[in-house]
Tab-separated table of C-alpha atoms in Angstrom:
chain	number	residue	atom	x	y	z
R	23	MET	CA	0.000	0.000	0.000
R	24	VAL	CA	2.779	2.430	0.915
R	25	LEU	CA	4.481	1.752	-2.415
R	26	ASP	CA	1.233	2.499	-4.278
R	27	VAL	CA	0.749	5.780	-2.407
R	28	THR	CA	4.361	6.799	-2.982
R	29	GLU	CA	4.031	6.035	-6.691
R	30	GLY	CA	0.883	8.161	-6.779
R	31	LEU	CA	2.690	11.073	-5.164
R	32	GLN	CA	5.623	10.656	-7.525
R	33	SER	CA	3.293	10.873	-10.520
R	34	ALA	CA	1.541	13.961	-9.116
R	35	HIS	CA	4.791	15.709	-8.221
R	36	GLU	CA	6.230	15.071	-11.683
R	37	LYS	CA	3.208	16.969	-13.041
R	38	GLY	CA	3.835	19.817	-10.606
R	39	ILE	CA	0.926	18.894	-8.310
R	40	VAL	CA	1.223	18.947	-4.515
R	41	HIS	CA	-1.569	17.170	-2.607
R	42	ARG	CA	-1.319	19.218	0.651
R	43	ASP	CA	-3.750	17.003	2.612
R	44	LEU	CA	-2.465	13.436	2.539
R	45	LYS	CA	-4.108	11.415	5.347
R	46	PRO	CA	-5.734	7.985	5.897
R	47	GLY	CA	-9.157	9.274	4.845
R	48	ASN	CA	-7.789	10.210	1.431
R	49	ILE	CA	-6.531	6.719	0.608
R	50	ILE	CA	-8.721	3.843	-0.576
R	51	ILE	CA	-8.004	0.232	-1.495
R	52	THR	CA	-9.425	-0.797	-4.874
R	53	PRO	CA	-11.125	-4.184	-5.462
R	54	ARG	CA	-7.827	-5.327	-6.971
R	55	GLY	CA	-5.980	-4.521	-3.756
R	56	ARG	CA	-4.208	-1.390	-4.975
R	57	ALA	CA	-4.074	1.800	-2.953
R	58	LYS	CA	-5.222	5.043	-4.579
R	59	VAL	CA	-4.809	8.617	-3.364
R	60	LEU	CA	-8.057	10.600	-3.503
R	61	ASP	CA	-9.334	14.098	-2.784
R	62	PHE	CA	-6.962	16.482	-4.485
R	63	GLY	CA	-9.376	19.257	-3.523
R	64	LEU	CA	-6.646	21.134	-1.649
R	65	ALA	CA	-3.998	20.357	-4.248
R	66	ARG	CA	-2.138	23.127	-6.017
R	67	VAL	CA	-0.097	23.171	-9.182
R	68	THR	CA	3.291	24.575	-8.323
R	69	PRO	CA	4.845	27.199	-10.596
R	70	GLY	CA	7.211	25.624	-13.096
R	71	THR	CA	8.374	22.129	-12.238
R	72	ALA	CA	7.800	20.075	-9.127
R	73	SER	CA	11.337	20.614	-7.884
R	74	LEU	CA	12.035	20.059	-4.198
R	75	THR	CA	14.675	22.758	-4.115
R	76	GLN	CA	12.273	24.987	-2.171
R	77	SER	CA	12.489	27.610	-4.898
R	78	ASN	CA	8.768	27.601	-5.665
R	79	PRO	CA	6.887	26.892	-2.432
R	80	ILE	CA	3.181	27.595	-2.201
R	81	SER	CA	2.416	30.307	0.299
R	82	GLY	CA	0.111	33.195	0.891
R	83	PRO	CA	-2.376	34.709	3.317
R	84	SER	CA	-4.338	32.166	5.349
R	85	ALA	CA	-2.301	29.384	3.735
R	86	LEU	CA	-2.587	27.010	6.708
R	87	VAL	CA	-4.490	24.198	5.004
R	88	GLY	CA	-4.669	20.464	5.506
R	89	THR	CA	-5.345	18.118	8.417
R	90	VAL	CA	-3.308	19.101	11.462
R	91	PRO	CA	-1.858	15.716	12.591
R	92	TYR	CA	-0.372	15.191	9.115
R	93	MET	CA	0.832	18.739	8.456
R	94	SER	CA	4.532	19.322	7.931
R	95	PRO	CA	6.490	21.718	10.177
R	96	GLU	CA	6.753	24.274	7.375
R	97	GLN	CA	2.977	24.161	6.841
R	98	VAL	CA	2.461	24.879	10.521
R	99	ARG	CA	5.069	27.618	10.747
R	100	ASP	CA	4.262	29.743	7.717
R	101	GLY	CA	1.963	27.829	5.374
R	102	ARG	CA	4.726	27.171	2.842
R	103	VAL	CA	4.014	23.900	1.040
R	104	ASP	CA	5.830	21.958	-1.639
R	105	ALA	CA	6.301	18.313	-2.598
R	106	SER	CA	8.490	17.683	0.447
R	107	SER	CA	5.469	18.449	2.648
R	108	ASP	CA	3.656	15.495	1.067
R	109	LEU	CA	6.621	13.257	1.917
R	110	TYR	CA	6.387	14.382	5.545
R	111	ALA	CA	2.681	13.497	5.599
R	112	LEU	CA	3.474	10.091	4.111
R	113	GLY	CA	6.055	9.579	6.855
R	114	ALA	CA	3.393	10.393	9.451
R	115	LEU	CA	1.080	7.857	7.796
R	116	LEU	CA	3.757	5.164	7.800
R	117	PHE	CA	4.525	5.913	11.454
R	118	GLU	CA	0.853	5.476	12.334
R	119	MET	CA	0.535	2.267	10.294
R	120	THR	CA	3.479	0.597	12.014
R	121	THR	CA	2.988	1.781	15.601
R	122	GLY	CA	-0.773	2.306	15.885
R	123	ARG	CA	-0.300	5.930	16.951
R	124	ARG	CA	0.513	9.244	15.324
R	125	PRO	CA	3.947	10.854	15.673
R	126	PHE	CA	2.335	13.690	17.621
R	127	ALA	CA	-0.927	13.346	19.518
R	128	CYS	CA	-2.518	16.068	21.603
R	129	ASP	CA	-6.127	17.093	22.227
R	130	ASP	CA	-5.224	20.775	22.228
R	131	VAL	CA	-4.749	22.016	18.654
R	132	LEU	CA	-2.285	24.781	19.543
R	133	SER	CA	-0.140	22.364	21.527
R	134	LEU	CA	-0.239	19.903	18.632
R	135	LEU	CA	0.844	22.601	16.180
R	136	TYR	CA	3.737	23.513	18.475
R	137	GLN	CA	4.853	19.877	18.740
R	138	ILE	CA	4.804	19.435	14.964
R	139	ALA	CA	6.781	22.630	14.408
R	140	HIS	CA	9.341	22.235	17.184
R	141	GLU	CA	9.451	18.810	18.868
R	142	PRO	CA	11.457	15.915	17.364
R	143	ALA	CA	9.291	13.058	16.153
R	144	PRO	CA	9.723	9.915	18.264
R	145	LEU	CA	11.672	7.095	16.694
R	146	LEU	CA	9.756	4.035	15.542
R	147	ARG	CA	11.890	1.644	17.549
R	148	VAL	CA	11.396	3.681	20.699
R	149	VAL	CA	7.613	3.314	20.323
R	150	ARG	CA	7.749	-0.266	18.998
R	151	PRO	CA	11.145	-1.896	19.600
R	152	GLY	CA	10.576	-4.883	17.288
R	153	LEU	CA	10.706	-2.820	14.093
R	154	SER	CA	13.778	-2.821	11.869
R	155	ALA	CA	16.460	-0.143	11.905
R	156	GLU	CA	16.030	0.303	8.133
R	157	LEU	CA	12.354	1.144	8.425
R	158	ASP	CA	13.100	3.404	11.377
R	159	THR	CA	15.629	5.316	9.278
R	160	VAL	CA	13.244	5.806	6.341
R	161	VAL	CA	10.399	7.100	8.509
R	162	ALA	CA	12.710	9.334	10.550
R	163	ARG	CA	14.016	10.872	7.341
R	164	CYS	CA	10.486	11.582	6.108
R	165	LEU	CA	9.714	13.283	9.435
R	166	GLU	CA	12.753	15.564	9.477
R	167	LYS	CA	11.906	19.141	10.499
R	168	ALA	CA	14.026	20.660	7.720
R	169	PRO	CA	12.627	19.834	4.239
R	170	LEU	CA	16.100	19.569	2.722
R	171	ARG	CA	16.937	16.750	5.134
R	172	ARG	CA	14.062	14.608	3.873
R	173	PHE	CA	14.222	12.452	0.745
R	174	SER	CA	15.087	14.482	-2.338
R	175	ASP	CA	11.815	13.470	-4.006
R	176	ALA	CA	9.143	10.761	-4.004
R	177	GLY	CA	11.265	8.671	-6.357
R	178	ALA	CA	14.113	8.553	-3.837
R	179	LEU	CA	11.674	7.496	-1.117
R	180	LEU	CA	10.236	4.846	-3.428
R	181	ARG	CA	13.697	3.414	-4.085
R	182	ALA	CA	14.397	3.277	-0.356
R	183	LEU	CA	11.126	1.479	0.302
R	184	ARG	CA	11.917	-1.035	-2.441
R	185	GLY	CA	15.357	-1.707	-1.026
R	186	ASP	CA	17.329	-0.109	-3.857
R	187	SER	CA	20.795	0.391	-2.397
R	188	SER	CA	21.612	2.995	-5.064
R	189	ASP	CA	19.859	5.667	-2.985
R	190	ASP	CA	22.801	6.640	-0.763
R	191	GLY	CA	22.740	3.255	0.907
R	192	ARG	CA	19.486	4.017	2.675
R	193	GLY	CA	17.261	1.415	1.021
R	194	LEU	CA	14.976	-0.933	2.899
R	195	PRO	CA	15.393	-4.678	2.462
R	196	THR	CA	12.489	-6.036	0.441
R	197	ARG	CA	11.818	-9.032	2.698
R	198	ALA	CA	8.651	-8.639	4.712
R	199	SER	CA	10.507	-9.801	7.816
R	200	SER	CA	12.563	-6.615	7.734
R	201	PHE	CA	9.528	-4.573	8.699
R	202	ALA	CA	8.923	-6.756	11.747
R	203	GLY	CA	12.490	-6.956	12.889
R	204	GLY	CA	13.980	-9.589	10.572
R	205	ALA	CA	17.324	-11.142	11.340
R	206	PRO	CA	19.141	-9.938	14.429
R	207	GLU	CA	21.507	-7.070	13.796
R	208	SER	CA	24.999	-6.746	15.129
R	209	GLY	CA	25.313	-4.413	18.077
R	210	PRO	CA	23.761	-1.057	17.166
R	211	GLY	CA	26.817	1.020	17.881
R	212	ARG	CA	29.562	-1.386	16.832
R	213	GLY	CA	32.300	0.249	14.771
R	214	ILE	CA	31.818	3.795	16.114
R	215	GLN	CA	35.176	5.058	17.317
R	216	SER	CA	34.736	8.724	16.474
R	217	LEU	CA	31.819	11.110	16.648
R	218	VAL	CA	30.685	14.704	16.448
R	219	MET	CA	28.071	16.375	18.605
R	220	PRO	CA	26.534	19.396	16.821
R	221	PRO	CA	25.082	22.115	19.086
R	222	PHE	CA	21.951	20.934	20.831
R	223	GLU	CA	18.705	22.517	19.706
R	224	ASN	CA	17.065	24.912	22.145
R	225	ARG	CA	13.529	23.535	22.530
R	226	SER	CA	12.244	26.263	24.833
R	227	GLY	CA	11.194	28.597	22.025
R	228	ASP	CA	12.971	31.358	23.966
R	229	PRO	CA	16.186	32.641	22.308
R	230	THR	CA	17.465	33.832	25.685
R	231	GLN	CA	17.727	30.155	26.709
R	232	GLU	CA	20.234	29.426	23.939
R	233	PHE	CA	23.005	29.455	26.530
R	234	PHE	CA	21.512	26.408	28.213
R	235	ALA	CA	21.463	24.230	25.079
R	236	ASP	CA	25.037	25.258	24.266
R	237	GLY	CA	26.089	24.534	27.837
R	238	MET	CA	24.713	21.005	27.664
R	239	THR	CA	26.542	20.423	24.374
R	240	ASP	CA	29.823	21.713	25.804
R	241	ALA	CA	29.542	19.573	28.932
R	242	LEU	CA	28.863	16.354	27.025
R	243	ILE	CA	31.661	16.987	24.531
R	244	ALA	CA	34.032	17.537	27.456
R	245	ASP	CA	32.844	14.364	29.206
R	246	LEU	CA	33.151	12.142	26.131
R	247	ALA	CA	36.536	13.628	25.218
R	248	GLN	CA	37.922	12.036	28.397
R	249	ILE	CA	37.580	8.585	26.794
R	250	ALA	CA	40.934	7.841	25.163
R	251	ALA	CA	39.547	5.219	22.763
R	252	LEU	CA	36.996	7.674	21.345
R	253	ARG	CA	37.831	10.549	19.011
R	254	VAL	CA	35.442	13.443	19.665
R	255	ILE	CA	35.350	16.453	17.359
R	256	SER	CA	36.274	19.573	19.304
R	257	ARG	CA	33.760	22.089	20.576
R	258	THR	CA	35.133	24.741	18.204
R	259	SER	CA	34.538	22.551	15.155
R	260	ALA	CA	31.137	21.357	16.381
R	261	MET	CA	29.874	24.886	17.051
R	262	ARG	CA	30.434	25.827	13.402
R	263	PHE	CA	27.209	23.973	12.655
R	264	LYS	CA	25.077	25.980	15.072
R	265	GLY	CA	21.903	27.167	13.357
R	266	THR	CA	22.476	24.965	10.309
R	267	HIS	CA	20.785	21.697	9.429
R	268	PRO	CA	23.158	19.664	7.251
R	269	PRO	CA	22.198	16.048	6.583
R	270	LEU	CA	23.702	14.086	9.460
R	271	SER	CA	25.268	11.486	7.159
R	272	LYS	CA	26.985	14.242	5.153
R	273	LEU	CA	28.159	15.873	8.367
R	274	ALA	CA	29.700	12.586	9.496
R	275	ARG	CA	31.405	12.019	6.152
R	276	ASP	CA	32.741	15.582	5.910
R	277	LEU	CA	34.259	15.385	9.398
R	278	ARG	CA	35.391	11.785	8.865
R	279	VAL	CA	33.650	10.421	11.921
R	280	ASP	CA	31.660	7.230	12.405
R	281	GLY	CA	28.667	8.749	14.154
R	282	VAL	CA	26.720	11.859	15.097
R	283	VAL	CA	25.057	12.556	18.434
R	284	GLU	CA	22.152	14.910	17.783
R	285	GLY	CA	20.303	16.389	20.721
R	286	SER	CA	17.971	18.986	22.149
R	287	ALA	CA	17.642	20.646	25.524
R	288	LEU	CA	14.585	22.068	27.242
R	289	ARG	CA	14.608	23.911	30.543
R	290	VAL	CA	11.317	24.809	32.199
R	291	GLY	CA	11.806	26.388	35.588
R	292	ASP	CA	14.002	24.006	37.566
R	293	ARG	CA	13.298	20.977	35.351
R	294	VAL	CA	15.576	19.933	32.512
R	295	ARG	CA	14.947	17.517	29.655
R	296	ILE	CA	17.660	16.360	27.281
R	297	THR	CA	16.883	14.223	24.230
R	298	VAL	CA	19.741	12.551	22.361
R	299	GLN	CA	19.904	10.438	19.216
R	300	LEU	CA	22.848	8.455	17.878
R	301	VAL	CA	23.087	8.286	14.072
R	302	ASP	CA	25.718	6.481	12.019
R	303	VAL	CA	27.361	7.526	8.762
R	304	ALA	CA	24.651	5.725	6.751
R	305	ASP	CA	22.055	7.994	8.403
R	306	ARG	CA	20.641	5.101	10.433
R	307	SER	CA	19.227	5.974	13.815
R	308	LEU	CA	20.919	3.580	16.233
R	309	TRP	CA	19.580	4.765	19.549
R	310	ALA	CA	17.567	7.577	21.108
R	311	LYS	CA	16.503	8.451	24.621
R	312	SER	CA	15.172	11.342	26.705
R	313	TYR	CA	16.418	12.223	30.179
R	314	GLU	CA	14.691	14.479	32.691
R	315	ARG	CA	15.975	15.729	36.034
R	316	GLY	CA	15.759	18.675	38.352
R	317	LEU	CA	18.308	21.421	37.761
R	318	THR	CA	20.062	20.551	41.031
R	319	ASP	CA	20.921	17.152	39.500
R	320	ILE	CA	22.107	18.504	36.150
R	321	LEU	CA	25.628	17.094	36.572
R	322	ALA	CA	24.207	13.636	37.253
R	323	LEU	CA	22.031	13.970	34.152
R	324	GLN	CA	25.073	14.866	32.031
R	325	SER	CA	26.955	11.896	33.474
R	326	ASP	CA	24.071	9.536	32.693
R	327	VAL	CA	23.925	10.731	29.079
R	328	ALA	CA	27.698	10.415	28.587
R	329	HIS	CA	27.691	6.907	30.089
R	330	ALA	CA	24.750	5.879	27.895
R	331	ILE	CA	26.445	7.088	24.711
R	332	ALA	CA	29.661	5.256	25.624
R	333	ASP	CA	27.696	2.084	26.333
R	334	GLU	CA	25.718	2.304	23.085
R	335	ILE	CA	28.782	2.724	20.873
R	336	ARG	CA	30.515	-0.065	22.832
R	337	ILE	CA	33.760	1.821	23.103
R	338	GLN	CA	36.405	0.698	25.583
R	339	VAL	CA	36.219	2.813	28.738
R	340	THR	CA	38.870	2.253	31.407
R	341	PRO	CA	37.972	2.128	35.119
R	342	ASP	CA	39.677	5.495	35.649
R	343	GLU	CA	37.681	7.046	32.813
R	344	ARG	CA	34.441	5.641	34.225
R	345	ALA	CA	35.337	7.109	37.598
R	346	ARG	CA	35.820	10.542	36.026
R	347	LEU	CA	32.451	10.217	34.283
R	348	ARG	CA	30.747	9.071	37.453
R	349	SER	CA	27.755	11.082	38.656
R	350	LYS	CA	28.691	14.240	40.484
R	351	GLY	CA	26.922	15.901	43.363
R	352	ALA	CA	24.069	18.382	43.370
R	353	VAL	CA	24.554	21.993	42.297
R	354	ASN	CA	23.031	25.296	43.254
R	355	PRO	CA	20.599	25.959	40.363
R	356	ALA	CA	21.063	29.739	40.328
R	357	ALA	CA	24.847	29.438	40.458
R	358	HIS	CA	24.928	26.839	37.693
R	359	VAL	CA	22.690	28.906	35.417
R	360	ALA	CA	24.932	31.930	36.025
R	361	TYR	CA	27.973	29.801	35.156
R	362	LEU	CA	26.392	28.607	31.891
R	363	GLN	CA	25.386	32.157	30.972
R	364	GLY	CA	28.908	33.379	31.663
R	365	SER	CA	30.465	30.593	29.580
R	366	PHE	CA	28.060	31.318	26.722
R	367	LEU	CA	28.994	35.001	26.722
R	368	TRP	CA	32.708	34.278	27.049
R	369	ASN	CA	32.661	31.911	24.080
R	370	ARG	CA	31.134	34.594	21.871
R	371	PHE	CA	34.408	36.435	22.484
R	372	THR	CA	33.379	39.983	21.708
R	373	GLY	CA	34.529	42.854	23.876
R	374	GLU	CA	31.065	43.437	25.297
R	375	SER	CA	30.270	39.755	25.810
R	376	VAL	CA	33.540	39.142	27.678
R	377	LYS	CA	32.823	42.076	29.996
R	378	GLU	CA	29.313	40.747	30.619
R	379	ALA	CA	30.695	37.246	31.264
R	380	ILE	CA	33.081	38.603	33.889
R	381	ARG	CA	30.260	40.542	35.547
R	382	ARG	CA	28.278	37.321	35.896
């Protein structure tokens, strides 16, 4: 069924047509068992070709159209829609088909819109552990926040679903068992001896909290850099990617590392949540987890995350290194926040920011 729907989207996109409202209610199964996409009532013909280069997105006043649970982040944020938005909706459909739930579910519409626009979609294997890593990777790529990090077009997605290895090595095996788990994989993090940790995303929606996300990134880079068997890209190199969204596999290849640790940080009052995801050079999601603690236990939280990453990549950690990574004591929340703010300002290294850092 998914192949039929993807083929339908490919045909529409090649004609310059974007559906804009792909959802379960707009798909039927014919008597011959084929899936057909219906209700192009909200569809638009894009200017020129159906390129996914974002050069000709559909936008305009009151352009928020579609069915909210299947809207793409760009639809929610500013109503801009192109063929990549349909691929996001298809990813949401595939997520729902395989897990029995939507990527984002909330009774309050405004909260749901916020989640779609800002929160990372959960990984398939976190919701349903028996699913294959290949399927997890395909769905996660469809549900990327940044359109340019999704599949280049419906044809590329179709090749991945069919198991065509020519699509950057991201194809799905064609055996049905692969979707249910298939043959056991080797350890998820085996072979990772080097990694980069791009700046964590600030999930608060408040730009003044940027210092906190950067502080969490810095702390984890410093912790992991203590492991002699692991090569960790320096903070200076990692921070070059702040505010950018390069494909993680390209980032890994460009920096010649085996893996990428992508994360986000959210601070609400004295509560902290960190979400991390380990991705390999083939853009496969190997592991993901969220951690939540009170701000007084922030050092313990950082230690837990560093230990978990080391365990997942199965790197050799000596007893002395484990002791250095061991959970530390509680901190004074106000003092720790002031320290992170000062470090953030100092690292900007302008005359005014250095003076402000010293004052703090």
